[in-house]
């Protein structure tokens, strides 16, 4: 129940009118800390109710301390993309429905004139993408010094898109603020924590464990594969399914990306590919082809996909399994955005089982095994090597020693044991 928090009746009524029955786990974690005035560093995947988790405390703050004179925004929310910023704006409007709080939206990709009203009249909550907002700060059309609460949403994605400098500068401008929240799909990986050090002040770390239902937005499963050739067959089959409207295929090596792109092309699957060292105009052209629906498949490595801003990705396919679990979370976070259903499919060979084990432990979920009837794997699922099995390998290594070496080893061991006594 939203009544459990110290929220104004108008806000509780808005949650009801929005159809929220009870708080989600991230909301239960974030609301009390945020309303106590603390800085928050939270892991919160999309689709788990994270937006309301930070909006409600902000709105409550604005109600507790009403504005005494007109002026610039008091709450600033930075988001990586226009799409996400728009979603946040819509939720802000919804949740402030019964109040007089005014929200505004500033993003790139729209003409400058349309922001005039926000910049010249009083707005309380501003949702913005960093690039365009910084332009307004630099041309002195916007003053960030009245910001009391700063929120960085999907901070990992913003860093990924190269916004670190912009954010630092905006945070510098908003230096009189009282409170800062940073939300990220995952807190794993050193980048976010390091970045947050300068921006947050003694934050509480909150890691949400969304329930199965809450994270059900992205359907994940794996196909076991016997070989690379088998993976290619699986990939072609998956990409030909009707519900694949826009897919990103991840491979671990640049050569694999190029190979797959060719393979898909010769199978009549229109695709573009990206590699890390591509000239910017070529890269822009490739991305534009996906955005304009000239091609619905993009093949890339993790590095090449950095900063990629393409919406409405229905499928993420791991042709190669990532070796690290946080990379997996990052990859699949590209689908299932904005409350839409997403699908993440991984092709897993025997040698990927250790990585798979790591990923399953990390996301605390066993990924469903699925088969495509005509492409069933011939081999059974390989067992993940356990510690015991590893020590066996060690014994075997010793077995390769000569009798003389063995004797020397034995003597050394006996000497050590005698010393201990
Ligand atoms: P988000 O993770 O913020 O993108 O939210 C995903 C969706 O869940 C949005 O459409 C919200 O309106 C909705 N939502 C947020 N909080 C709740 C809640 N407590 N109960 C039901 N739906 C919610």
CSV table of C-alpha atoms and ligand atoms in Angstrom, one decimal:
chain,number,residue,atom,x,y,z
A,1,UNK,CA,0.0,0.0,0.0
A,2,UNK,CA,1.3,3.5,-0.9
A,3,UNK,CA,-0.3,4.8,2.3
A,4,UNK,CA,2.6,3.1,4.3
A,5,UNK,CA,5.0,5.9,3.1
A,6,UNK,CA,4.7,9.5,4.3
A,7,UNK,CA,3.2,10.5,1.0
A,8,UNK,CA,0.6,13.3,0.5
A,9,UNK,CA,-2.9,12.2,-0.1
A,10,UNK,CA,-2.8,13.7,-3.6
A,11,UNK,CA,0.1,11.5,-4.5
A,12,UNK,CA,-1.4,8.4,-3.1
A,13,UNK,CA,-4.6,9.2,-5.1
A,14,UNK,CA,-2.4,9.5,-8.2
A,15,UNK,CA,-0.9,6.1,-7.7
A,16,UNK,CA,-4.4,4.7,-7.4
A,17,UNK,CA,-5.5,6.5,-10.5
A,18,UNK,CA,-2.5,5.2,-12.4
A,19,UNK,CA,-3.6,1.7,-11.4
A,20,UNK,CA,-0.7,0.9,-9.0
A,21,UNK,CA,-2.1,-1.6,-6.4
A,22,UNK,CA,1.0,-1.9,-4.2
A,23,UNK,CA,4.6,-0.7,-4.3
A,24,UNK,CA,7.1,-2.7,-6.3
A,25,UNK,CA,10.3,-3.9,-4.5
A,26,UNK,CA,12.4,-1.0,-5.8
A,27,UNK,CA,9.8,1.4,-4.6
A,28,UNK,CA,9.8,-0.2,-1.2
A,29,UNK,CA,13.5,0.2,-1.0
A,30,UNK,CA,14.0,3.7,-2.4
A,31,UNK,CA,11.0,5.6,-1.1
A,32,UNK,CA,11.9,5.6,2.7
A,33,UNK,CA,15.6,6.5,2.1
A,34,UNK,CA,14.8,9.1,-0.5
A,35,UNK,CA,12.2,10.7,1.6
A,36,UNK,CA,14.6,10.8,4.5
A,37,UNK,CA,16.7,13.1,2.4
A,38,UNK,CA,19.5,10.7,1.6
A,39,UNK,CA,21.5,10.3,-1.6
A,40,UNK,CA,20.7,7.0,-3.3
A,41,UNK,CA,22.7,4.7,-5.5
A,42,UNK,CA,20.3,2.0,-6.8
A,43,UNK,CA,20.3,-0.8,-9.2
A,44,UNK,CA,17.0,-0.8,-10.9
A,45,UNK,CA,16.3,-2.5,-14.2
A,46,UNK,CA,13.7,-1.0,-16.5
A,47,UNK,CA,10.2,-2.1,-16.1
A,48,UNK,CA,10.4,-2.6,-12.3
A,49,UNK,CA,8.7,0.7,-11.3
A,50,UNK,CA,12.0,2.6,-10.9
A,51,UNK,CA,10.6,5.8,-12.3
A,52,UNK,CA,7.8,6.2,-9.7
A,53,UNK,CA,10.4,5.2,-7.1
A,54,UNK,CA,12.3,8.4,-7.6
A,55,UNK,CA,9.5,10.6,-8.8
A,56,UNK,CA,7.3,10.2,-5.8
A,57,UNK,CA,9.9,11.4,-3.3
A,58,UNK,CA,10.7,14.4,-5.5
A,59,UNK,CA,7.0,15.4,-5.8
A,60,UNK,CA,6.6,15.0,-2.0
A,61,UNK,CA,9.6,17.3,-1.5
A,62,UNK,CA,8.0,19.9,-3.8
A,63,UNK,CA,4.7,19.7,-1.8
A,64,UNK,CA,6.5,19.9,1.5
A,65,UNK,CA,8.4,23.0,0.5
A,66,UNK,CA,6.2,24.9,-1.9
A,67,UNK,CA,7.8,27.4,-4.3
A,68,UNK,CA,7.8,31.0,-3.0
A,69,UNK,CA,8.7,32.7,-6.2
A,70,UNK,CA,8.7,31.9,-9.9
A,71,UNK,CA,12.0,30.5,-11.3
A,72,UNK,CA,13.9,27.7,-12.8
A,73,UNK,CA,13.3,24.0,-12.2
A,74,UNK,CA,13.9,22.6,-8.7
A,75,UNK,CA,14.1,18.9,-9.7
A,76,UNK,CA,16.2,17.8,-12.7
A,77,UNK,CA,16.1,14.3,-14.1
A,78,UNK,CA,18.7,13.4,-16.7
A,79,UNK,CA,18.0,10.4,-19.0
A,80,UNK,CA,20.0,8.9,-21.9
A,81,UNK,CA,17.4,9.0,-24.7
A,82,UNK,CA,14.5,11.0,-25.9
A,83,UNK,CA,12.3,7.9,-25.6
A,84,UNK,CA,13.1,7.4,-21.9
A,85,UNK,CA,12.9,11.1,-21.1
A,86,UNK,CA,9.4,11.2,-22.6
A,87,UNK,CA,8.3,8.2,-20.6
A,88,UNK,CA,9.5,9.8,-17.4
A,89,UNK,CA,7.8,13.0,-18.3
A,90,UNK,CA,4.5,11.2,-18.9
A,91,UNK,CA,4.8,9.5,-15.5
A,92,UNK,CA,5.7,12.8,-13.8
A,93,UNK,CA,2.5,14.3,-15.3
A,94,UNK,CA,0.5,11.3,-14.2
A,95,UNK,CA,1.7,11.3,-10.6
A,96,UNK,CA,1.4,15.0,-10.2
A,97,UNK,CA,-2.1,15.0,-11.7
A,98,UNK,CA,-3.8,16.2,-8.5
A,99,UNK,CA,-1.2,18.9,-7.6
A,100,UNK,CA,-0.1,22.1,-9.3
A,101,UNK,CA,3.4,20.9,-9.9
A,102,UNK,CA,4.5,21.5,-13.5
A,103,UNK,CA,6.9,19.3,-15.4
A,104,UNK,CA,8.8,20.0,-18.6
A,105,UNK,CA,10.7,18.0,-21.2
A,106,UNK,CA,13.9,19.0,-23.0
A,107,UNK,CA,15.5,16.6,-25.4
A,108,UNK,CA,17.6,16.7,-28.6
A,109,UNK,CA,16.0,16.0,-31.9
A,110,UNK,CA,13.3,18.6,-31.6
A,111,UNK,CA,13.5,22.2,-32.7
A,112,UNK,CA,14.9,24.8,-30.2
A,113,UNK,CA,11.7,26.9,-30.3
A,114,UNK,CA,9.6,24.2,-28.7
A,115,UNK,CA,11.6,24.5,-25.5
A,116,UNK,CA,11.0,28.2,-25.3
A,117,UNK,CA,8.1,28.0,-22.9
A,118,UNK,CA,9.9,25.7,-20.5
A,119,UNK,CA,12.9,28.0,-20.5
A,120,UNK,CA,11.0,31.1,-19.9
A,121,UNK,CA,8.1,30.1,-17.6
A,122,UNK,CA,8.1,28.4,-14.3
A,123,UNK,CA,8.7,24.7,-14.4
A,124,UNK,CA,9.2,22.6,-11.3
A,125,UNK,CA,10.4,19.2,-12.6
A,126,UNK,CA,12.6,19.2,-15.7
A,127,UNK,CA,13.3,15.9,-17.5
A,128,UNK,CA,16.1,16.3,-20.0
A,129,UNK,CA,18.7,14.5,-22.1
A,130,UNK,CA,22.2,15.8,-21.2
A,131,UNK,CA,23.4,17.1,-24.6
A,132,UNK,CA,20.6,19.6,-25.3
A,133,UNK,CA,20.3,20.8,-21.7
A,134,UNK,CA,24.0,21.6,-21.6
A,135,UNK,CA,23.6,23.7,-24.8
A,136,UNK,CA,21.0,25.8,-23.0
A,137,UNK,CA,23.2,26.1,-19.9
A,138,UNK,CA,26.1,27.2,-22.0
A,139,UNK,CA,24.1,29.8,-23.9
A,140,UNK,CA,22.7,31.0,-20.5
A,141,UNK,CA,19.2,30.1,-21.4
A,142,UNK,CA,19.0,27.8,-18.5
A,143,UNK,CA,20.2,28.1,-14.9
A,144,UNK,CA,20.8,24.9,-12.9
A,145,UNK,CA,21.6,26.7,-9.7
A,146,UNK,CA,18.0,26.3,-8.4
A,147,UNK,CA,18.1,22.5,-8.6
A,148,UNK,CA,17.4,20.9,-5.3
A,149,UNK,CA,17.3,17.3,-6.4
A,150,UNK,CA,19.3,15.8,-9.3
A,151,UNK,CA,18.5,12.4,-10.7
A,152,UNK,CA,20.6,10.4,-13.1
A,153,UNK,CA,18.4,7.7,-14.6
A,154,UNK,CA,20.0,4.7,-16.5
A,155,UNK,CA,23.3,6.2,-15.6
A,156,UNK,CA,25.2,3.2,-17.0
A,157,UNK,CA,23.6,3.8,-20.3
A,158,UNK,CA,24.5,7.5,-20.2
A,159,UNK,CA,28.1,6.7,-19.5
A,160,UNK,CA,28.0,4.2,-22.3
A,161,UNK,CA,26.8,6.8,-24.6
A,162,UNK,CA,29.7,9.1,-23.7
A,163,UNK,CA,27.7,11.6,-21.6
A,164,UNK,CA,30.1,11.4,-18.6
A,165,UNK,CA,31.6,14.9,-19.2
A,166,UNK,CA,28.2,16.5,-19.9
A,167,UNK,CA,26.8,15.0,-16.7
A,168,UNK,CA,29.7,16.2,-14.6
A,169,UNK,CA,29.3,19.7,-16.0
A,170,UNK,CA,25.6,19.8,-15.4
A,171,UNK,CA,26.1,18.3,-11.8
A,172,UNK,CA,28.7,21.1,-11.3
A,173,UNK,CA,26.2,23.7,-12.3
A,174,UNK,CA,23.6,22.2,-10.0
A,175,UNK,CA,26.1,22.3,-7.1
A,176,UNK,CA,23.6,23.8,-4.6
A,177,UNK,CA,21.4,20.8,-4.7
A,178,UNK,CA,20.4,18.9,-1.5
A,179,UNK,CA,20.0,15.4,-2.8
A,180,UNK,CA,21.1,13.2,-5.7
A,181,UNK,CA,19.9,9.9,-6.9
A,182,UNK,CA,21.7,7.6,-9.4
A,183,UNK,CA,20.0,4.7,-11.0
A,184,UNK,CA,21.6,2.1,-13.1
A,185,UNK,CA,20.5,-1.3,-14.6
A,186,UNK,CA,23.4,-2.9,-12.7
A,187,UNK,CA,26.0,-1.7,-10.2
A,188,UNK,CA,28.4,-4.3,-11.3
A,189,UNK,CA,31.5,-3.1,-13.1
A,190,UNK,CA,33.7,-0.4,-11.6
A,191,UNK,CA,32.6,2.4,-13.9
A,192,UNK,CA,29.4,3.4,-12.2
A,193,UNK,CA,30.7,3.3,-8.6
A,194,UNK,CA,33.8,5.4,-9.6
A,195,UNK,CA,31.6,7.9,-11.5
A,196,UNK,CA,29.2,8.2,-8.6
A,197,UNK,CA,31.9,9.1,-6.1
A,198,UNK,CA,32.1,12.8,-7.2
A,199,UNK,CA,28.4,13.2,-7.7
A,200,UNK,CA,26.8,11.5,-4.7
A,201,UNK,CA,27.3,12.4,-1.1
A,202,UNK,CA,27.4,9.4,1.3
A,203,UNK,CA,24.8,7.5,-0.7
A,204,UNK,CA,22.8,4.5,0.5
A,205,UNK,CA,23.3,1.5,-1.8
A,206,UNK,CA,20.1,-0.1,-2.8
A,207,UNK,CA,20.0,-3.2,-4.8
A,208,UNK,CA,16.5,-4.3,-5.8
A,209,UNK,CA,15.6,-7.9,-6.4
A,210,UNK,CA,12.6,-7.6,-8.5
A,211,UNK,CA,10.1,-10.4,-8.3
A,212,UNK,CA,9.7,-12.8,-11.2
A,213,UNK,CA,6.6,-10.9,-12.3
A,214,UNK,CA,8.3,-7.5,-12.2
A,215,UNK,CA,11.1,-8.6,-14.3
A,216,UNK,CA,9.0,-10.7,-16.6
A,217,UNK,CA,9.2,-7.9,-19.2
A,218,UNK,CA,12.2,-9.5,-20.9
A,219,UNK,CA,11.8,-13.1,-21.8
A,220,UNK,CA,15.1,-14.9,-21.7
A,221,UNK,CA,16.0,-18.4,-22.8
A,222,UNK,CA,18.9,-20.3,-24.3
A,223,UNK,CA,19.4,-22.8,-27.1
A,224,UNK,CA,22.0,-25.4,-26.6
A,225,UNK,CA,24.2,-25.8,-29.7
A,226,UNK,CA,26.6,-28.4,-30.8
A,227,UNK,CA,28.9,-26.2,-32.9
A,228,UNK,CA,29.3,-22.9,-34.6
A,229,UNK,CA,27.5,-24.2,-37.7
A,230,UNK,CA,24.6,-25.3,-35.5
A,231,UNK,CA,24.5,-21.8,-34.0
A,232,UNK,CA,24.3,-20.3,-37.4
A,233,UNK,CA,21.3,-22.5,-38.3
A,234,UNK,CA,19.6,-21.6,-35.0
A,235,UNK,CA,20.3,-17.9,-35.6
A,236,UNK,CA,18.8,-17.9,-39.1
A,237,UNK,CA,15.8,-19.8,-37.9
A,238,UNK,CA,15.2,-17.3,-35.0
A,239,UNK,CA,15.7,-14.3,-37.2
A,240,UNK,CA,13.1,-15.5,-39.6
A,241,UNK,CA,10.4,-15.7,-36.9
A,242,UNK,CA,7.6,-13.2,-37.5
A,243,UNK,CA,7.8,-11.5,-34.1
A,244,UNK,CA,11.4,-10.4,-34.7
A,245,UNK,CA,10.8,-6.9,-35.7
A,246,UNK,CA,14.1,-5.4,-34.7
A,247,UNK,CA,17.1,-7.5,-33.5
A,248,UNK,CA,20.6,-6.9,-32.2
A,249,UNK,CA,22.9,-9.9,-32.6
A,250,UNK,CA,26.0,-9.9,-30.4
A,251,UNK,CA,29.2,-11.6,-31.2
A,252,UNK,CA,32.5,-11.5,-29.3
A,253,UNK,CA,34.8,-10.9,-32.1
A,254,UNK,CA,34.9,-8.5,-35.0
A,255,UNK,CA,35.6,-11.2,-37.5
A,256,UNK,CA,32.5,-13.1,-36.3
A,257,UNK,CA,30.4,-10.0,-36.8
A,258,UNK,CA,31.6,-9.6,-40.4
A,259,UNK,CA,31.2,-13.3,-41.1
A,260,UNK,CA,27.6,-13.3,-39.7
A,261,UNK,CA,26.7,-10.1,-41.6
A,262,UNK,CA,27.7,-11.8,-44.8
A,263,UNK,CA,25.9,-15.0,-43.9
A,264,UNK,CA,22.7,-13.2,-43.1
A,265,UNK,CA,22.9,-11.1,-46.3
A,266,UNK,CA,23.2,-14.2,-48.4
A,267,UNK,CA,20.2,-15.6,-46.6
A,268,UNK,CA,18.1,-12.6,-47.5
A,269,UNK,CA,18.1,-11.2,-44.0
A,270,UNK,CA,18.7,-7.4,-44.4
A,271,UNK,CA,21.2,-6.4,-41.8
A,272,UNK,CA,23.8,-3.8,-40.9
A,273,UNK,CA,26.9,-4.4,-38.8
A,274,UNK,CA,29.0,-2.2,-36.6
A,275,UNK,CA,32.6,-2.5,-35.6
A,276,UNK,CA,34.5,-0.5,-33.1
A,277,UNK,CA,36.8,1.4,-35.4
A,278,UNK,CA,34.3,2.3,-38.0
A,279,UNK,CA,34.4,6.0,-39.3
A,280,UNK,CA,31.6,8.0,-37.7
A,281,UNK,CA,29.7,8.6,-40.9
A,282,UNK,CA,29.6,4.9,-41.8
A,283,UNK,CA,28.4,4.1,-38.4
A,284,UNK,CA,25.7,6.8,-38.5
A,285,UNK,CA,24.6,5.4,-41.9
A,286,UNK,CA,24.3,1.9,-40.5
A,287,UNK,CA,22.3,3.0,-37.5
A,288,UNK,CA,20.1,5.2,-39.7
A,289,UNK,CA,19.3,2.2,-41.9
A,290,UNK,CA,18.0,0.4,-38.8
A,291,UNK,CA,16.1,3.4,-37.6
A,292,UNK,CA,14.5,3.9,-41.0
A,293,UNK,CA,13.5,0.2,-41.1
A,294,UNK,CA,15.7,-0.4,-44.2
A,295,UNK,CA,17.3,-3.2,-42.2
A,296,UNK,CA,15.9,-4.8,-39.0
A,297,UNK,CA,19.0,-6.7,-37.8
A,298,UNK,CA,22.1,-5.2,-36.4
A,299,UNK,CA,25.2,-7.3,-35.8
A,300,UNK,CA,27.8,-5.9,-33.4
A,301,UNK,CA,30.4,-6.6,-30.7
A,302,UNK,CA,29.9,-5.1,-27.3
A,303,UNK,CA,32.5,-2.4,-28.0
A,304,UNK,CA,30.9,-1.5,-31.3
A,305,UNK,CA,27.4,-1.3,-29.8
A,306,UNK,CA,28.5,1.2,-27.2
A,307,UNK,CA,26.5,4.3,-27.2
A,308,UNK,CA,24.0,2.8,-29.6
A,309,UNK,CA,20.7,4.5,-29.3
A,310,UNK,CA,18.1,2.5,-31.1
A,311,UNK,CA,14.6,2.0,-29.7
A,312,UNK,CA,12.1,-0.7,-29.9
A,313,UNK,CA,14.5,-3.6,-30.1
A,314,UNK,CA,12.3,-6.7,-29.9
A,315,UNK,CA,15.1,-9.3,-29.7
A,316,UNK,CA,18.7,-9.4,-28.4
A,317,UNK,CA,20.5,-12.5,-29.6
A,318,UNK,CA,23.7,-13.6,-28.1
A,319,UNK,CA,25.4,-15.5,-31.0
A,320,UNK,CA,28.4,-15.7,-28.6
A,321,UNK,CA,27.8,-15.8,-24.9
A,322,UNK,CA,29.5,-12.9,-23.1
A,323,UNK,CA,32.1,-14.0,-20.7
A,324,UNK,CA,31.0,-11.7,-17.9
A,325,UNK,CA,27.6,-11.6,-16.3
A,326,UNK,CA,27.3,-7.8,-16.2
A,327,UNK,CA,27.8,-7.7,-19.9
A,328,UNK,CA,24.9,-10.1,-20.3
A,329,UNK,CA,22.7,-7.9,-18.3
A,330,UNK,CA,23.8,-4.9,-20.3
A,331,UNK,CA,23.2,-6.6,-23.6
A,332,UNK,CA,19.7,-7.8,-22.7
A,333,UNK,CA,18.8,-4.4,-21.3
A,334,UNK,CA,18.6,-3.1,-24.8
A,335,UNK,CA,15.3,-4.9,-25.3
A,336,UNK,CA,12.2,-4.8,-23.2
A,337,UNK,CA,12.5,-1.0,-22.8
A,338,UNK,CA,9.7,1.4,-22.1
A,339,UNK,CA,7.5,-1.2,-20.6
A,340,UNK,CA,7.4,-3.2,-23.9
A,341,UNK,CA,8.0,-6.9,-24.0
A,342,UNK,CA,11.5,-7.9,-25.0
A,343,UNK,CA,13.2,-11.2,-25.8
A,344,UNK,CA,16.8,-12.2,-25.1
A,345,UNK,CA,18.0,-15.5,-26.7
A,346,UNK,CA,21.4,-17.0,-26.1
A,347,UNK,CA,23.1,-19.7,-28.2
A,348,UNK,CA,25.2,-21.8,-25.8
A,349,UNK,CA,27.9,-24.2,-26.7
A,350,UNK,CA,29.5,-26.7,-24.3
A,351,UNK,CA,32.5,-24.3,-23.7
A,352,UNK,CA,30.1,-21.6,-22.7
A,353,UNK,CA,28.7,-23.5,-19.7
A,354,UNK,CA,30.9,-21.8,-17.2
A,355,UNK,CA,29.9,-18.4,-18.4
A,356,UNK,CA,26.2,-19.5,-18.4
A,357,UNK,CA,26.6,-20.7,-14.8
A,358,UNK,CA,28.0,-17.3,-13.8
A,359,UNK,CA,25.2,-15.5,-15.5
A,360,UNK,CA,22.5,-17.6,-13.9
A,361,UNK,CA,24.0,-17.0,-10.5
A,362,UNK,CA,24.2,-13.3,-11.1
A,363,UNK,CA,20.7,-12.9,-12.3
A,364,UNK,CA,19.5,-15.5,-9.7
A,365,UNK,CA,17.5,-17.4,-12.3
A,366,UNK,CA,17.9,-20.5,-14.3
A,367,UNK,CA,17.5,-19.6,-17.9
A,368,UNK,CA,15.0,-21.7,-19.7
A,369,UNK,CA,16.4,-24.3,-22.2
A,370,UNK,CA,14.4,-24.3,-25.4
A,371,UNK,CA,14.7,-26.4,-28.6
A,372,UNK,CA,13.7,-25.8,-32.2
A,373,UNK,CA,12.3,-29.1,-33.3
A,374,UNK,CA,14.2,-29.4,-36.6
A,375,UNK,CA,17.4,-28.1,-35.0
A,376,UNK,CA,17.6,-30.2,-31.8
A,377,UNK,CA,21.2,-30.4,-30.4
A,378,UNK,CA,22.8,-33.9,-30.7
A,379,UNK,CA,24.8,-33.5,-27.5
A,380,UNK,CA,23.4,-33.4,-24.0
A,381,UNK,CA,23.9,-30.3,-21.9
A,382,UNK,CA,27.5,-30.2,-20.8
A,383,UNK,CA,28.1,-30.1,-17.0
A,384,UNK,CA,29.7,-27.0,-15.5
A,385,UNK,CA,33.0,-28.0,-14.2
A,386,UNK,CA,32.9,-28.1,-10.4
A,387,UNK,CA,35.8,-27.4,-8.0
A,388,UNK,CA,36.1,-31.1,-7.4
A,389,UNK,CA,36.5,-31.8,-11.1
A,390,UNK,CA,39.1,-29.1,-11.3
A,391,UNK,CA,41.2,-30.6,-8.5
A,392,UNK,CA,41.1,-33.9,-10.3
A,393,UNK,CA,42.8,-32.2,-13.2
A,394,UNK,CA,45.6,-31.1,-10.8
A,395,UNK,CA,46.2,-34.7,-9.7
A,396,UNK,CA,46.5,-35.7,-13.3
A,397,UNK,CA,49.1,-33.0,-13.8
A,398,UNK,CA,51.2,-34.5,-11.0
A,399,UNK,CA,50.8,-37.9,-12.7
A,400,UNK,CA,53.1,-36.5,-15.5
A,401,UNK,CA,56.0,-36.2,-13.1
A,402,UNK,CA,59.0,-38.6,-13.4
A,403,UNK,CA,59.5,-41.1,-10.5
A,404,UNK,CA,62.5,-39.0,-9.3
A,405,UNK,CA,60.4,-35.9,-9.2
A,406,UNK,CA,57.6,-37.7,-7.4
A,407,UNK,CA,60.0,-38.9,-4.8
A,408,UNK,CA,61.4,-35.4,-4.3
A,409,UNK,CA,57.9,-34.0,-3.9
A,410,UNK,CA,57.0,-36.7,-1.4
A,411,UNK,CA,60.1,-36.0,0.7
A,412,UNK,CA,59.4,-32.3,0.6
A,413,UNK,CA,55.8,-32.9,1.9
A,414,UNK,CA,57.1,-35.2,4.7
A,415,UNK,CA,59.6,-32.6,5.8
A,416,UNK,CA,56.9,-29.9,5.9
A,417,UNK,CA,54.6,-32.2,7.9
A,418,UNK,CA,57.4,-32.9,10.4
A,419,UNK,CA,58.1,-29.2,10.8
A,420,UNK,CA,54.5,-28.6,11.6
A,421,UNK,CA,54.6,-31.1,14.5
B,1,LIG,P1,9.5,1.7,-15.0
B,1,LIG,O1,10.3,0.6,-14.4
B,1,LIG,O2,9.6,2.9,-14.2
B,1,LIG,O3,9.8,2.0,-16.4
B,1,LIG,O4,8.0,1.3,-14.9
B,1,LIG,C1,7.4,0.3,-15.6
B,1,LIG,C2,5.9,0.4,-15.6
B,1,LIG,O5,5.3,0.0,-14.4
B,1,LIG,C3,5.3,1.8,-15.9
B,1,LIG,O6,4.4,1.7,-16.9
B,1,LIG,C4,4.7,2.2,-14.6
B,1,LIG,O7,3.6,3.0,-14.8
B,1,LIG,C5,4.3,0.9,-14.0
B,1,LIG,N1,4.4,1.0,-12.5
B,1,LIG,C6,5.2,1.7,-11.7
B,1,LIG,N2,4.9,1.4,-10.4
B,1,LIG,C7,4.0,0.5,-10.3
B,1,LIG,C8,3.3,-0.2,-9.3
B,1,LIG,N3,3.6,0.0,-8.0
B,1,LIG,N4,2.3,-1.1,-9.6
B,1,LIG,C9,2.0,-1.3,-10.9
B,1,LIG,N5,2.6,-0.7,-12.0
B,1,LIG,C10,3.6,0.2,-11.7
